[in-house]
Amino acid sequence: MSEWEIIRQYTQRPPVDVVGAIRALGILYREEPMRQDQSGYFQKSGNYYTIGVNANESPQRKRFTAAHELGHYVLHRDLLQNGQHLDRLFSGPFEATSGPNRISPYHEVQANRFAADILMPAALVSQRFQRLMDVGAVAAEFGVSPSALKIRLKNLNLIA
Ligand SMILES: [Zn+2]
């Protein structure tokens, strides 16, 4: 089974099981207390990968961070050298503060887009929003923050 097929199995219905997908791909998932300005990290050690998420953040934020780091695994792991890629401050611009690697702000945008795609699959989110017409209710169903859902719905042209 390809990686995408594995991920798809965990993203069929809300709330998407992002940690399940991470584990099914053989990646170690950890939640640990981090500094307030740190969201999570993606760590590569040869063929072993770890995704770390700041245990102090809200469940929605942890899910978004986990999905963002999964994006680095799927899209960028070949660009990364051994070591830790640390992500700070999700609300603002990303600041990648790890050792030598070729991850740029562009890759952070890609990882964010990946996270939105898997946590709020276009077809599912449109269907639920058109039925419920309620950002808060749909956000709760998908385990995402209302602000993340609003951005998604705007990008899908479902709200102005
Ligand atoms: Zn990142």
Short mmCIF file of C-alpha atoms and ligand atoms in Angstrom, two decimals:
data_model
loop_
_atom_site.label_atom_id
_atom_site.label_comp_id
_atom_site.label_asym_id
_atom_site.label_seq_id
_atom_site.Cartn_x
_atom_site.Cartn_y
_atom_site.Cartn_z
CA MET A 1 0.00 0.00 0.00
CA SER A 2 1.33 3.43 -0.86
CA GLU A 3 1.75 6.16 1.74
CA TRP A 4 -1.14 8.08 0.27
CA GLU A 5 -3.40 5.04 0.48
CA ILE A 6 -2.46 4.56 4.12
CA ILE A 7 -3.18 8.22 4.85
CA ARG A 8 -6.48 8.02 2.99
CA GLN A 9 -7.62 5.18 5.24
CA TYR A 10 -7.35 7.52 8.21
CA THR A 11 -8.98 10.52 6.55
CA GLN A 12 -12.32 9.10 5.41
CA ARG A 13 -14.49 10.67 8.09
CA PRO A 14 -14.29 13.40 10.70
CA PRO A 15 -12.49 13.78 12.95
CA VAL A 16 -9.59 12.61 10.84
CA ASP A 17 -7.26 10.32 12.78
CA VAL A 18 -3.97 12.08 12.08
CA VAL A 19 -2.05 10.35 14.85
CA GLY A 20 -3.34 6.99 13.58
CA ALA A 21 -1.99 7.82 10.12
CA ILE A 22 1.36 8.89 11.56
CA ARG A 23 1.70 5.64 13.50
CA ALA A 24 0.53 3.51 10.55
CA LEU A 25 3.40 5.01 8.54
CA GLY A 26 5.86 3.79 11.16
CA ILE A 27 6.63 7.24 12.53
CA LEU A 28 7.07 7.64 16.27
CA TYR A 29 4.59 10.16 17.66
CA ARG A 30 5.30 11.97 20.91
CA GLU A 31 3.65 14.69 22.88
CA GLU A 32 5.97 16.50 25.22
CA PRO A 33 5.96 19.80 27.06
CA MET A 34 7.78 22.46 25.05
CA ARG A 35 8.35 26.17 25.32
CA GLN A 36 5.33 28.31 24.68
CA ASP A 37 6.56 29.51 21.30
CA GLN A 38 7.27 26.00 20.03
CA SER A 39 4.62 23.96 18.29
CA GLY A 40 6.38 20.78 17.34
CA TYR A 41 9.18 19.15 15.43
CA PHE A 42 10.01 16.64 12.79
CA GLN A 43 13.07 14.57 13.50
CA LYS A 44 15.00 12.36 11.15
CA SER A 45 17.55 9.84 12.22
CA GLY A 46 18.53 7.67 9.29
CA ASN A 47 15.35 5.82 8.38
CA TYR A 48 13.72 6.57 11.70
CA TYR A 49 11.36 9.48 12.05
CA THR A 50 9.76 11.14 15.04
CA ILE A 51 7.01 13.71 15.14
CA GLY A 52 6.88 15.72 18.34
CA VAL A 53 4.02 17.95 19.40
CA ASN A 54 3.86 20.45 22.24
CA ALA A 55 1.75 18.75 24.91
CA ASN A 56 0.71 22.11 26.36
CA GLU A 57 -1.29 23.20 23.34
CA SER A 58 -5.01 22.72 22.70
CA PRO A 59 -6.22 19.47 21.10
CA GLN A 60 -7.05 21.31 17.85
CA ARG A 61 -3.64 22.90 17.69
CA LYS A 62 -1.91 19.60 18.45
CA ARG A 63 -3.77 17.99 15.59
CA PHE A 64 -2.78 20.79 13.24
CA THR A 65 0.86 20.57 14.33
CA ALA A 66 0.86 16.79 13.93
CA ALA A 67 -0.59 17.13 10.42
CA HIS A 68 1.94 19.85 9.53
CA GLU A 69 4.82 17.64 10.64
CA LEU A 70 3.32 14.72 8.72
CA GLY A 71 3.44 17.03 5.71
CA HIS A 72 7.18 17.46 6.22
CA TYR A 73 7.51 13.68 6.30
CA VAL A 74 5.50 13.08 3.13
CA LEU A 75 6.78 16.04 1.13
CA HIS A 76 10.19 16.98 2.49
CA ARG A 77 11.89 14.14 4.25
CA ASP A 78 14.41 13.76 1.44
CA LEU A 79 15.36 17.42 1.79
CA LEU A 80 16.04 17.06 5.48
CA GLN A 81 19.26 15.91 6.92
CA ASN A 82 19.48 14.00 10.16
CA GLY A 83 18.40 16.14 13.05
CA GLN A 84 15.44 18.08 14.23
CA HIS A 85 13.32 20.51 12.29
CA LEU A 86 11.63 22.69 14.88
CA ASP A 87 8.46 24.63 14.17
CA ARG A 88 7.62 27.73 16.13
CA LEU A 89 4.57 29.92 16.45
CA PHE A 90 1.94 28.48 14.18
CA SER A 91 -0.13 31.61 13.99
CA GLY A 92 2.67 33.76 12.68
CA PRO A 93 5.23 33.13 9.99
CA PHE A 94 7.08 29.91 10.40
CA GLU A 95 10.57 30.01 11.63
CA ALA A 96 12.44 26.83 10.98
CA THR A 97 15.23 26.63 13.45
CA SER A 98 16.90 23.34 12.91
CA GLY A 99 20.38 22.42 11.81
CA PRO A 100 21.52 22.27 8.21
CA ASN A 101 18.66 21.54 5.87
CA ARG A 102 16.98 22.95 2.84
CA ILE A 103 13.59 23.69 4.32
CA SER A 104 12.41 27.20 3.40
CA PRO A 105 9.31 29.30 4.15
CA TYR A 106 7.86 27.90 0.94
CA HIS A 107 8.07 24.39 2.40
CA GLU A 108 6.31 25.61 5.54
CA VAL A 109 3.44 26.89 3.41
CA GLN A 110 3.32 23.50 1.69
CA ALA A 111 3.22 21.69 5.04
CA ASN A 112 0.37 23.96 6.20
CA ARG A 113 -1.56 23.29 3.03
CA PHE A 114 -1.00 19.57 3.48
CA ALA A 115 -2.29 19.83 7.06
CA ALA A 116 -5.46 21.64 5.94
CA ASP A 117 -5.99 19.07 3.17
CA ILE A 118 -5.84 16.06 5.44
CA LEU A 119 -7.62 17.51 8.49
CA MET A 120 -10.37 19.11 6.42
CA PRO A 121 -10.73 17.04 3.24
CA ALA A 122 -12.41 19.23 0.61
CA ALA A 123 -15.32 16.92 -0.22
CA LEU A 124 -16.10 16.05 3.39
CA VAL A 125 -15.85 19.57 4.71
CA SER A 126 -18.02 21.01 1.91
CA GLN A 127 -20.65 18.36 2.43
CA ARG A 128 -20.84 18.91 6.18
CA PHE A 129 -20.76 22.69 5.93
CA GLN A 130 -23.49 22.79 3.30
CA ARG A 131 -25.63 20.62 5.52
CA LEU A 132 -25.01 22.35 8.86
CA MET A 133 -24.16 25.90 7.73
CA ASP A 134 -22.43 26.44 11.05
CA VAL A 135 -18.68 27.05 11.32
CA GLY A 136 -18.51 26.19 15.02
CA ALA A 137 -20.38 22.91 14.66
CA VAL A 138 -18.34 21.77 11.66
CA ALA A 139 -15.07 22.82 13.31
CA ALA A 140 -16.01 20.74 16.38
CA GLU A 141 -16.86 17.77 14.18
CA PHE A 142 -13.48 17.93 12.44
CA GLY A 143 -11.49 18.71 15.57
CA VAL A 144 -10.07 21.93 14.13
CA SER A 145 -10.25 25.52 15.31
CA PRO A 146 -13.03 27.69 13.86
CA SER A 147 -10.41 30.04 12.43
CA ALA A 148 -8.65 27.18 10.60
CA LEU A 149 -12.00 26.02 9.24
CA LYS A 150 -12.90 29.55 8.07
CA ILE A 151 -9.68 29.77 6.08
CA ARG A 152 -10.41 26.38 4.56
CA LEU A 153 -13.97 27.32 3.64
CA LYS A 154 -12.76 30.57 2.08
CA ASN A 155 -10.20 28.69 0.02
CA LEU A 156 -12.95 26.33 -1.10
CA ASN A 157 -15.13 29.35 -2.00
CA LEU A 158 -17.84 28.23 0.40
CA ILE A 159 -17.81 31.46 2.42
CA ALA A 160 -16.83 34.99 1.50
ZN ZN B 1 7.36 23.11 9.53
#
